[in-house]
mmCIF file of C-alpha atoms in Angstrom:
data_model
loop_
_atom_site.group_PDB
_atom_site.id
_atom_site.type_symbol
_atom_site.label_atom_id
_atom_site.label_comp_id
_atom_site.label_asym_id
_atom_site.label_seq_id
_atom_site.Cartn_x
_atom_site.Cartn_y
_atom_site.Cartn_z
ATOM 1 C CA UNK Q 1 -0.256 27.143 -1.082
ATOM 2 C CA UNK Q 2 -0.183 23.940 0.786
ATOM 3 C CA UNK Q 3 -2.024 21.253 0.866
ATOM 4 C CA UNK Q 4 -2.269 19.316 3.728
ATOM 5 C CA UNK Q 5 -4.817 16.293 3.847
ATOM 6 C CA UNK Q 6 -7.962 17.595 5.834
ATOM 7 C CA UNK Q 7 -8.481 16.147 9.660
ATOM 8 C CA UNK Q 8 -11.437 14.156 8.344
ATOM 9 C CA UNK Q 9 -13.116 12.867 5.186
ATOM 10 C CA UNK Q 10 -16.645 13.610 4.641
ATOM 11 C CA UNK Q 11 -19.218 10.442 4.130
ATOM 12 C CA UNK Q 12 -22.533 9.693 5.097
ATOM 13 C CA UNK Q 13 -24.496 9.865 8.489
ATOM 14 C CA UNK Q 14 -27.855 9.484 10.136
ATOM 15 C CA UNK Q 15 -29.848 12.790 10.743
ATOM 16 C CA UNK Q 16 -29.007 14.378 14.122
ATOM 17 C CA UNK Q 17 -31.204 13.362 17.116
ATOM 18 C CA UNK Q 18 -33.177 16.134 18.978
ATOM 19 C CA UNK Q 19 -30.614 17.720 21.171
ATOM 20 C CA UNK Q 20 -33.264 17.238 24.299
ATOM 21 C CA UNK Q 21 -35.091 13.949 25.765
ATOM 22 C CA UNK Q 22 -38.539 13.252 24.587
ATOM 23 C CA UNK Q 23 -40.881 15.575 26.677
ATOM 24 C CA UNK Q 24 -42.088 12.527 28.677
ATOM 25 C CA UNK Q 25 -38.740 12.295 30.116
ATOM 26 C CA UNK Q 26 -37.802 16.215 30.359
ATOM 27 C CA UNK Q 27 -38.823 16.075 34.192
ATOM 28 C CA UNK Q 28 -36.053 13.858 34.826
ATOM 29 C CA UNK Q 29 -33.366 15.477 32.824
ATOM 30 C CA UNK Q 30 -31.317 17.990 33.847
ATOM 31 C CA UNK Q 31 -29.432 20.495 31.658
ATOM 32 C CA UNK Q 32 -26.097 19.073 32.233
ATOM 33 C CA UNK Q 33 -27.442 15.527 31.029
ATOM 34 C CA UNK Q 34 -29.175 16.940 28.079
ATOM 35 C CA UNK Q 35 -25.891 18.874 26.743
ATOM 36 C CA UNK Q 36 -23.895 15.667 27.332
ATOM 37 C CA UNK Q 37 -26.458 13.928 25.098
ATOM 38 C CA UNK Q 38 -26.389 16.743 22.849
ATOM 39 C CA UNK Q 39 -22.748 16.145 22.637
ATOM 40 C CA UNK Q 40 -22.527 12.532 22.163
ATOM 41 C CA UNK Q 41 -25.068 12.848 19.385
ATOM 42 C CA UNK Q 42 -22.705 15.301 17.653
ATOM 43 C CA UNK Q 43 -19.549 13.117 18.222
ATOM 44 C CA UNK Q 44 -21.407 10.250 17.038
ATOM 45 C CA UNK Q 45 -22.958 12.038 13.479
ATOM 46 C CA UNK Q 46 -19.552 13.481 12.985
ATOM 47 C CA UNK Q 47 -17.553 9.562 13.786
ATOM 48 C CA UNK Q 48 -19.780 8.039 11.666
ATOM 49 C CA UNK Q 49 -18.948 10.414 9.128
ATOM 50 C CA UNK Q 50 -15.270 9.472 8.943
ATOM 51 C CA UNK Q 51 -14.072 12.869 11.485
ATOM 52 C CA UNK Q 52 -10.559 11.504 12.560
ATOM 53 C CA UNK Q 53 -11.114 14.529 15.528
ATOM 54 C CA UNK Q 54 -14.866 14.454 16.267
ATOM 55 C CA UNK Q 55 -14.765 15.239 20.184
ATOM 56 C CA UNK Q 56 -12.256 18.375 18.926
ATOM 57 C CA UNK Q 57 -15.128 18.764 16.171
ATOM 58 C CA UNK Q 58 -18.211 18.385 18.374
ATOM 59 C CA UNK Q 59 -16.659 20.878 21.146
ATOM 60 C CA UNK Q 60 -15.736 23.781 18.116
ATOM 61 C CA UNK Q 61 -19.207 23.200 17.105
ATOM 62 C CA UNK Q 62 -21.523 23.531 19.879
ATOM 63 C CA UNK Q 63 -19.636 26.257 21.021
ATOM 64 C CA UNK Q 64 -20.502 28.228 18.203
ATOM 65 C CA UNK Q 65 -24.379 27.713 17.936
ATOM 66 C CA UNK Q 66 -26.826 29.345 20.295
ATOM 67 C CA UNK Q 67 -29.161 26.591 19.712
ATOM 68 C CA UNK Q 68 -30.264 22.940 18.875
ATOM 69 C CA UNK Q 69 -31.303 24.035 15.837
ATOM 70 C CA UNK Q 70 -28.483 26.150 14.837
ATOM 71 C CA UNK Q 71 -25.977 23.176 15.996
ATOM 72 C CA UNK Q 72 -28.123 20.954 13.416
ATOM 73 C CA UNK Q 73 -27.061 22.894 10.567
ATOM 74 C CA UNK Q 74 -23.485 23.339 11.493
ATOM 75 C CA UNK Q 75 -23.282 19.293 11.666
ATOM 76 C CA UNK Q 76 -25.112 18.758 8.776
ATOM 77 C CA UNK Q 77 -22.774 20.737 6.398
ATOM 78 C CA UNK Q 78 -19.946 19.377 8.312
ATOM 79 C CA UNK Q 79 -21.355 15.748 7.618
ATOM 80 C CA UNK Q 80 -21.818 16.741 3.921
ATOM 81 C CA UNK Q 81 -18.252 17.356 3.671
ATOM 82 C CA UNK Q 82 -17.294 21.104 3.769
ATOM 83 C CA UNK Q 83 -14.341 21.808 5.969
ATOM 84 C CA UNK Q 84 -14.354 22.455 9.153
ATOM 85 C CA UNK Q 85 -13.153 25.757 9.443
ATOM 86 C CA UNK Q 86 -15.978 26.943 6.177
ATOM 87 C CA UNK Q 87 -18.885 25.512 8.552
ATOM 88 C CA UNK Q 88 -17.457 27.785 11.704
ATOM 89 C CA UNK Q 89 -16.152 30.950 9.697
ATOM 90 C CA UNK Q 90 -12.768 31.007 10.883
ATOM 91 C CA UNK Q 91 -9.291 29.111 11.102
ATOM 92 C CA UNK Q 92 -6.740 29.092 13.860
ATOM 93 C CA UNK Q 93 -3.165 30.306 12.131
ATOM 94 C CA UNK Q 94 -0.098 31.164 14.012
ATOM 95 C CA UNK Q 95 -2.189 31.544 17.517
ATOM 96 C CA UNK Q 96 -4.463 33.818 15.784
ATOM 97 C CA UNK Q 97 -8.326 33.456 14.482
ATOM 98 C CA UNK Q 98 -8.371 34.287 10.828
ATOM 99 C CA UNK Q 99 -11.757 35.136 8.956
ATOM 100 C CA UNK Q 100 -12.373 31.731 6.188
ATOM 101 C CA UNK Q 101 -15.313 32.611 3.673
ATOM 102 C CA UNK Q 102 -16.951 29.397 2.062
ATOM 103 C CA UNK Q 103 -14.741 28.910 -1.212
ATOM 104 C CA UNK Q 104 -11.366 30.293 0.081
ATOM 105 C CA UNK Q 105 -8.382 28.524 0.366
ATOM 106 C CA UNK Q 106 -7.534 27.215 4.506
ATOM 107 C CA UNK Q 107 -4.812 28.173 5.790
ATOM 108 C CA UNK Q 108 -2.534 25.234 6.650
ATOM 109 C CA UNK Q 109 -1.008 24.591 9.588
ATOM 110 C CA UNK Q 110 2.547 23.699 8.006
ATOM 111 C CA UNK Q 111 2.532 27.427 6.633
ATOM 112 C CA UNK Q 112 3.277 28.689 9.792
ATOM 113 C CA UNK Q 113 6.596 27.524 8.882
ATOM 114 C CA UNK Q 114 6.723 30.075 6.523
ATOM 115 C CA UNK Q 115 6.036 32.622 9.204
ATOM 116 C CA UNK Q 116 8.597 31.890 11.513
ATOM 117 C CA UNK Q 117 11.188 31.994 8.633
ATOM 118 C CA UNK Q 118 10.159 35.269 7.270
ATOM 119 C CA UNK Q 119 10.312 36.377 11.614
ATOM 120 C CA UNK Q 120 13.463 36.217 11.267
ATOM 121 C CA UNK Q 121 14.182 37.939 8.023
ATOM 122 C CA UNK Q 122 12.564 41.157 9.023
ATOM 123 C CA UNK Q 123 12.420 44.085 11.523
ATOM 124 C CA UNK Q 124 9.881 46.203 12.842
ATOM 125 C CA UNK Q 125 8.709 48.208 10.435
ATOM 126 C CA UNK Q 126 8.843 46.137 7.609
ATOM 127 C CA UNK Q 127 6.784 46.717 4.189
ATOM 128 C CA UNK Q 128 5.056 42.983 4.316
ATOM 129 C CA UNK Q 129 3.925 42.294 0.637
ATOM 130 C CA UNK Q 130 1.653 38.783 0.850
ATOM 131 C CA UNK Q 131 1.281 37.360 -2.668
ATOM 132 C CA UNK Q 132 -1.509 34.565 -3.516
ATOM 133 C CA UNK Q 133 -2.652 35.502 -0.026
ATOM 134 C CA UNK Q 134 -6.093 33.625 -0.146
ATOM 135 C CA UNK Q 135 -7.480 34.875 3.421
ATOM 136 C CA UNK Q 136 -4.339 36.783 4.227
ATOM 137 C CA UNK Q 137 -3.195 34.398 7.097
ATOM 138 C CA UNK Q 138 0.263 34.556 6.173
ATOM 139 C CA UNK Q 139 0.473 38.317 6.369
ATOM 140 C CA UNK Q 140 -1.333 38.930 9.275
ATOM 141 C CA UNK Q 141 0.315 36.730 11.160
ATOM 142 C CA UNK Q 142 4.212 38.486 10.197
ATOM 143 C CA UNK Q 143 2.644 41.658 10.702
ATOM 144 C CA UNK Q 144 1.220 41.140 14.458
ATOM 145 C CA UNK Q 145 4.871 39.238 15.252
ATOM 146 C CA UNK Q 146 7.038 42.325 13.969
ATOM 147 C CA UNK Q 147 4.511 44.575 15.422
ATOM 148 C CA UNK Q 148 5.624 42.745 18.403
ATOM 149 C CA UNK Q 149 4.406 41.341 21.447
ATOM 150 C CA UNK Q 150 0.813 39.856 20.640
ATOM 151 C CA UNK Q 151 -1.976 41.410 22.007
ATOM 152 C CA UNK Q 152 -3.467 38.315 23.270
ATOM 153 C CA UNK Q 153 -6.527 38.899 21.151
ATOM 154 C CA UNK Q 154 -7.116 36.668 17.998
ATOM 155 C CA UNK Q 155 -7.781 38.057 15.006
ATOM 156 C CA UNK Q 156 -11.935 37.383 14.896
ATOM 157 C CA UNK Q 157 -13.567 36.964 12.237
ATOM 158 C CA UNK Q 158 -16.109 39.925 11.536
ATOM 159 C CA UNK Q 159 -19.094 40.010 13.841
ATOM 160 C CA UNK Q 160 -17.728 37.663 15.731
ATOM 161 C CA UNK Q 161 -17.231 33.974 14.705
ATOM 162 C CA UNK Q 162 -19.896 34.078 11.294
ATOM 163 C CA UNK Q 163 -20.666 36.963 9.125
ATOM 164 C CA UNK Q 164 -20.974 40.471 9.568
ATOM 165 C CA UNK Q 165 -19.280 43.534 9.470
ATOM 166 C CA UNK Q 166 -16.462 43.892 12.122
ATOM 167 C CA UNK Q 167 -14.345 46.457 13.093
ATOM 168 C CA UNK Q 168 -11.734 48.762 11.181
ATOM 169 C CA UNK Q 169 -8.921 48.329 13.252
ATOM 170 C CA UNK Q 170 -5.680 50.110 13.429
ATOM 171 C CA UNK Q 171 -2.434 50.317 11.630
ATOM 172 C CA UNK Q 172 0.342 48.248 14.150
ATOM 173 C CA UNK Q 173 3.183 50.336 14.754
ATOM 174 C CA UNK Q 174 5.658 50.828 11.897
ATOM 175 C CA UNK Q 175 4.335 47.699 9.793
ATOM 176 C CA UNK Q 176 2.494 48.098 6.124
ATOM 177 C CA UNK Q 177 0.640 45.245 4.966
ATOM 178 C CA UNK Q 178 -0.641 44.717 1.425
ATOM 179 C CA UNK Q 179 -1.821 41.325 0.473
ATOM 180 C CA UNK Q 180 -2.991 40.571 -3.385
ATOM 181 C CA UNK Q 181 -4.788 37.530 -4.865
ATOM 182 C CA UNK Q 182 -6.627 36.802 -8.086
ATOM 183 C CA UNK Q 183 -9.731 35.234 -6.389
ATOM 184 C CA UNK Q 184 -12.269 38.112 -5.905
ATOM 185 C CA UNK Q 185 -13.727 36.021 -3.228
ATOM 186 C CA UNK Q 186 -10.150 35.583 -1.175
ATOM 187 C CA UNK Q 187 -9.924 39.501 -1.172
ATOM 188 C CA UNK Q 188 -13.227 40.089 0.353
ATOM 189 C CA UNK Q 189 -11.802 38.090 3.172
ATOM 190 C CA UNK Q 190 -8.151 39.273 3.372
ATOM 191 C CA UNK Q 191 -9.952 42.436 3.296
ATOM 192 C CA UNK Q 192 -11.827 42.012 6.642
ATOM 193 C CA UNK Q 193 -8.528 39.619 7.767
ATOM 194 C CA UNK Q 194 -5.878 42.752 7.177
ATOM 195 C CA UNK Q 195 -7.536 45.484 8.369
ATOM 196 C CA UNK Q 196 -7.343 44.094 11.869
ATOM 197 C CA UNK Q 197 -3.421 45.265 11.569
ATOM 198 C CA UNK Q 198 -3.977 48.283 9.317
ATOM 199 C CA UNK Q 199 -3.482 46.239 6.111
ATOM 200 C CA UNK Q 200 -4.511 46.660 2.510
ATOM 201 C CA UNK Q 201 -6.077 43.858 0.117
ATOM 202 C CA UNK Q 202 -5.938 44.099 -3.642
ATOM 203 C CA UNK Q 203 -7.622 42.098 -6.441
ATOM 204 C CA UNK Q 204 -5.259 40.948 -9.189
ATOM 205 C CA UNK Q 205 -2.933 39.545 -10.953
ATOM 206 C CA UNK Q 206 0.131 39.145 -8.279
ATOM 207 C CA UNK Q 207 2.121 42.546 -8.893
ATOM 208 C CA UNK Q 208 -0.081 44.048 -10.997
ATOM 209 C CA UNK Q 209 -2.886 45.883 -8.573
ATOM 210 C CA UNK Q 210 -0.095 46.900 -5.841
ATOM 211 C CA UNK Q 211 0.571 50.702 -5.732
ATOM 212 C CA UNK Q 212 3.996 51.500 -7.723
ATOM 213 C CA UNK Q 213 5.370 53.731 -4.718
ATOM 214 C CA UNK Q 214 6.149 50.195 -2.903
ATOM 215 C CA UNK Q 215 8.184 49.076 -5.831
ATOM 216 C CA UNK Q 216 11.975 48.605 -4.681
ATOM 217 C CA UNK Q 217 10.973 49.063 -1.124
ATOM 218 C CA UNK Q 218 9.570 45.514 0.100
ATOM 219 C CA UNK Q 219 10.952 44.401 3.111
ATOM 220 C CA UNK Q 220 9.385 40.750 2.891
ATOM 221 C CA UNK Q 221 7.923 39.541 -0.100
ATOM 222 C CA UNK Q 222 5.702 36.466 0.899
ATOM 223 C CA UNK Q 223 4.403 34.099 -1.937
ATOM 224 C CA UNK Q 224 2.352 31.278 -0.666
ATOM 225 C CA UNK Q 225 1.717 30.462 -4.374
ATOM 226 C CA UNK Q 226 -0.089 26.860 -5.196
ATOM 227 C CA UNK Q 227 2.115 24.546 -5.615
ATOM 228 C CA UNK Q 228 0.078 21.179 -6.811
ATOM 229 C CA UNK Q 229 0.697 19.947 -10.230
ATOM 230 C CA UNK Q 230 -2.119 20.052 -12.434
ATOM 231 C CA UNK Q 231 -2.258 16.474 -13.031
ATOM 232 C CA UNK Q 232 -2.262 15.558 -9.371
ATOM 233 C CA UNK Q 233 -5.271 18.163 -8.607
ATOM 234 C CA UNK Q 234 -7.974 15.310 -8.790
ATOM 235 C CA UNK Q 235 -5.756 12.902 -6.164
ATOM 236 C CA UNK Q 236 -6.071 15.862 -3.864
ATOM 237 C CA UNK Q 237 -8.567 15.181 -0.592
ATOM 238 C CA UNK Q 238 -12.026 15.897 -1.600
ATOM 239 C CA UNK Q 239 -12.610 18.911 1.054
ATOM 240 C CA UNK Q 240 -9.790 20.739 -0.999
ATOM 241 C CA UNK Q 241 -10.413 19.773 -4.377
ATOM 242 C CA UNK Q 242 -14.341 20.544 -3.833
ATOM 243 C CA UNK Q 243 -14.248 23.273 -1.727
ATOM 244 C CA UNK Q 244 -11.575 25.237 -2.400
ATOM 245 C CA UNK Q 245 -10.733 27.832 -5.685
ATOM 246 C CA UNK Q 246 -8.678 25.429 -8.034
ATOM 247 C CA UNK Q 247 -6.730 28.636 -8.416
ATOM 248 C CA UNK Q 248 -5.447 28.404 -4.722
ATOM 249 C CA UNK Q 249 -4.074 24.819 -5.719
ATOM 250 C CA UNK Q 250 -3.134 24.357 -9.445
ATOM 251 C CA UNK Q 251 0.523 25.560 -10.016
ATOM 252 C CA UNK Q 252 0.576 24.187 -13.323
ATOM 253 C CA UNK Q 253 2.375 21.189 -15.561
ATOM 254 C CA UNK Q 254 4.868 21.214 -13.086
ATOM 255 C CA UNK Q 255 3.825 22.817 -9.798
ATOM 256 C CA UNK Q 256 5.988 25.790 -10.230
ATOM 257 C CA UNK Q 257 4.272 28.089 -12.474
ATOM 258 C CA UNK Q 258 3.639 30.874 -10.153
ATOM 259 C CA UNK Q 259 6.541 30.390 -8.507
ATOM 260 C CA UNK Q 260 8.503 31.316 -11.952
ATOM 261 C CA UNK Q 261 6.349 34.416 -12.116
ATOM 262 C CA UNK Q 262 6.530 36.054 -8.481
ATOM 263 C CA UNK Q 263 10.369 35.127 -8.863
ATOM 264 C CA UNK Q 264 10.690 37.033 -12.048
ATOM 265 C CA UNK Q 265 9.416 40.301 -10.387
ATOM 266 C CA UNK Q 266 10.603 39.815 -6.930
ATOM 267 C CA UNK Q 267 13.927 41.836 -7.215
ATOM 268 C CA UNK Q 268 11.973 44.914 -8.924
ATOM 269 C CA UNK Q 269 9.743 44.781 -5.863
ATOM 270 C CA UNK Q 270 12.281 44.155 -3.049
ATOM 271 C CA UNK Q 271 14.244 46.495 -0.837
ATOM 272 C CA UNK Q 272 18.428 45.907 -0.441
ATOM 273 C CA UNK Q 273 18.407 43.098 1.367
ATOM 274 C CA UNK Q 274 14.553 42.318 1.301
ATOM 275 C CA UNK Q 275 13.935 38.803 0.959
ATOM 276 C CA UNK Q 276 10.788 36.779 -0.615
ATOM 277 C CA UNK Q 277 9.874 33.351 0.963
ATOM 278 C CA UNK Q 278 7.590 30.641 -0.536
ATOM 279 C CA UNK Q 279 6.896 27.365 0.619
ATOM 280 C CA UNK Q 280 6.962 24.534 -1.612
ATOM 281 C CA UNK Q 281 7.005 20.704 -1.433
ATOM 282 C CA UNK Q 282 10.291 18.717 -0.662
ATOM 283 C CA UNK Q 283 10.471 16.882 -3.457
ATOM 284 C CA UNK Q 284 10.461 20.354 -5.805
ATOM 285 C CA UNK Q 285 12.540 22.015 -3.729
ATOM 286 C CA UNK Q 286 15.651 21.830 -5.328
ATOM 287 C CA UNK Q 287 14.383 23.298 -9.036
ATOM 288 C CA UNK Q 288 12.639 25.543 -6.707
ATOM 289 C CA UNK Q 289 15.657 27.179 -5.485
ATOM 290 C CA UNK Q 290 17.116 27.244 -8.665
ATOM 291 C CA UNK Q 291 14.420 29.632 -10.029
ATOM 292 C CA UNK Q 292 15.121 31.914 -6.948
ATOM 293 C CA UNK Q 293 18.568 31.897 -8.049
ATOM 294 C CA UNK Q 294 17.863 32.808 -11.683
ATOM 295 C CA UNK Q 295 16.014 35.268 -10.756
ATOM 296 C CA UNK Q 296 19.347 37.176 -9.277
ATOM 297 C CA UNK Q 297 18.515 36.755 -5.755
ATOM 298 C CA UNK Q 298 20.331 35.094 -3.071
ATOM 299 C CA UNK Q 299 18.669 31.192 -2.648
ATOM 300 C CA UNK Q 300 18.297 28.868 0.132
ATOM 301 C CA UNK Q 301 15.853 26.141 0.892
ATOM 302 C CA UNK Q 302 14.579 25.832 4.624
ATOM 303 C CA UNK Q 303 13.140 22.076 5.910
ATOM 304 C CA UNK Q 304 11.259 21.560 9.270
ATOM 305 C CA UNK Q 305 10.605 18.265 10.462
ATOM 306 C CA UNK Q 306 8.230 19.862 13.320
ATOM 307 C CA UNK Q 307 5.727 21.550 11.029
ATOM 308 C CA UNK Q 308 6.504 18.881 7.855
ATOM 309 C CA UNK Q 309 7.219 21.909 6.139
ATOM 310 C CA UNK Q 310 9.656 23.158 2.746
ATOM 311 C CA UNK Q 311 10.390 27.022 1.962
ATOM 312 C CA UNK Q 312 12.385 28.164 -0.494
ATOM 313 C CA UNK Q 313 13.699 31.676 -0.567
ATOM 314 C CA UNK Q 314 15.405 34.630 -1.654
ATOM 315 C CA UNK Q 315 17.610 37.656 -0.729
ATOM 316 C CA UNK Q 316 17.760 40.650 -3.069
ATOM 317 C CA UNK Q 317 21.918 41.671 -3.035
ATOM 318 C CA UNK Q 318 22.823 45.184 -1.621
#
């Protein structure tokens, strides 16, 4: 999975002001002054906190609270360095809002690279298998696209933008979706995440929990596997390497670990002509496509300037 660093750092801030004048001064405020001081009370906590974005911050924030006191909290666990998109509950990926429990990896924006490639490498219809899927942004975002034209509604987190329970959902047209990752807390969300579009979340070990039936039948294989080596976990921004599973970002002496592994088994699982994508950094990219090629699939490498993005890849012959 990538690793992107985070729109702001986390540091140290003053305790947020009351989000109202002083009730000697309520007679001459009116609500449109108060929300504007509410406002520049949140922009300033979050600036002084080291938020690159704190008017995009402030705005995400405030509109997800129903109260001063509810906005307090948000800010404070913002200023105390969780992520931005653990304090509000959900991520934007692809033009779609995907469910982010406290703990699970963030989807990047560069991995929507990885979407559009894998766009054009299927059909409608497809059997979508998303490996290491952490909050199954990847999948859910091929599936809606091959399902085709986007509804227009995001994918919401359950019960709206925090917590609950949410709705089942229905199965798009023609497209399967089965996500798996190891972290039991990732499949909780992917859970919630998929079954917006029908989709299934396993927990295991990448090939091991999916049902055999789908074995030689995988249209797209997607394998956002981590991709950091281990010794360059701790230079990692603190808002991943805190608050994110190290399993979503350690890919071992090298980087490539998992990589080896879901390449190993990719041509077992793959349909004629299926393909498996995985992004990667630029600077591995070339022993990355060489243990596509091993594998006895058909390798290329993928680079987009726009999204600062690497995938390698892999066709299955026939």
């Amino acid at each position: 999975m990538s690793v992107l660093p985070p729109p702001s750092r986390p540091g140290l801030a003053s305790p947020l002001p009351p989000a109202t004048p002083p009730a000697s001064h309520t007679s001459h405020a009116s609500p449109v002054s108060a929300a504007s001081a509410a406002s520049l009370s949140v922009v300033g906590r979050l600036r002084a906190a080291g938020c690159v974005f704190a008017e995009d911050e402030a705005a995400l924030l405030m509109a997800a609270t129903v109260d001063a006191a509810d906005l307090t909290a948000l800010v404070d666990r913002r200023v105390a360095g969780l992520p931005l998109e653990h304090v509000l509950g959900w991520a934007e990926f692809r033009g779609l809002r995907i469910a982010v429990d406290p703990g699970v990896f963030v989807p990047r924006r560069r991995t929507e690279f990885l979407v559009h490639r894998a766009v054009t490498l299927a059909r409608p219809g497809a059997v979508i298998v998303d490996l290491c899927c952490g909050s199954g942004a990847v999948g859910v975002a091929l599936a809606e696209e091959l399902a085709g034209e986007p509804s227009g509604e995001p994918v919401r987190p359950p019960g709206g933008t925090r917590g609950g329970d949410g709705p089942t959902g229905v199965q798009l047209p023609g497209v399967q979706l089965h996500c798996v990752d190891i972290d039991p807390a990732a499949v909780r969300c992917a859970r919630r995440n998929a079954r917006a579009v029908g989709g299934l979340a396993y927990e295991g070990d990448l090939y091991d929990p999916l049902p055999r039936t789908l074995r030689g039948s995988v249209d797209v294989l997607l394998a956002n596997a981590p991709y950091v080596p281990t010794d360059e976990i701790g230079l990692l921004p603190a808002e991943a390497r805190i608050h994110e599973a190290r399993v979503a970002l350690d890919g071992g002496t090298d980087g490539l670990d998992v990589l080896r592994r879901v390449a190993a088994g990719a041509a077992e699982w793959l349909a004629p002509g299926g393909s498996m994508l995985s992004e990667t950094s630029e600077r591995q990219a070339a022993e990355a496509r060489e243990i596509v090629a091993r594998a006895g699939l058909t390798a290329w490498v993928a680079v987009s300037e726009e999204w600062d993005a690497t995938v390698v890849a892999g066709t299955r012959r026939g």
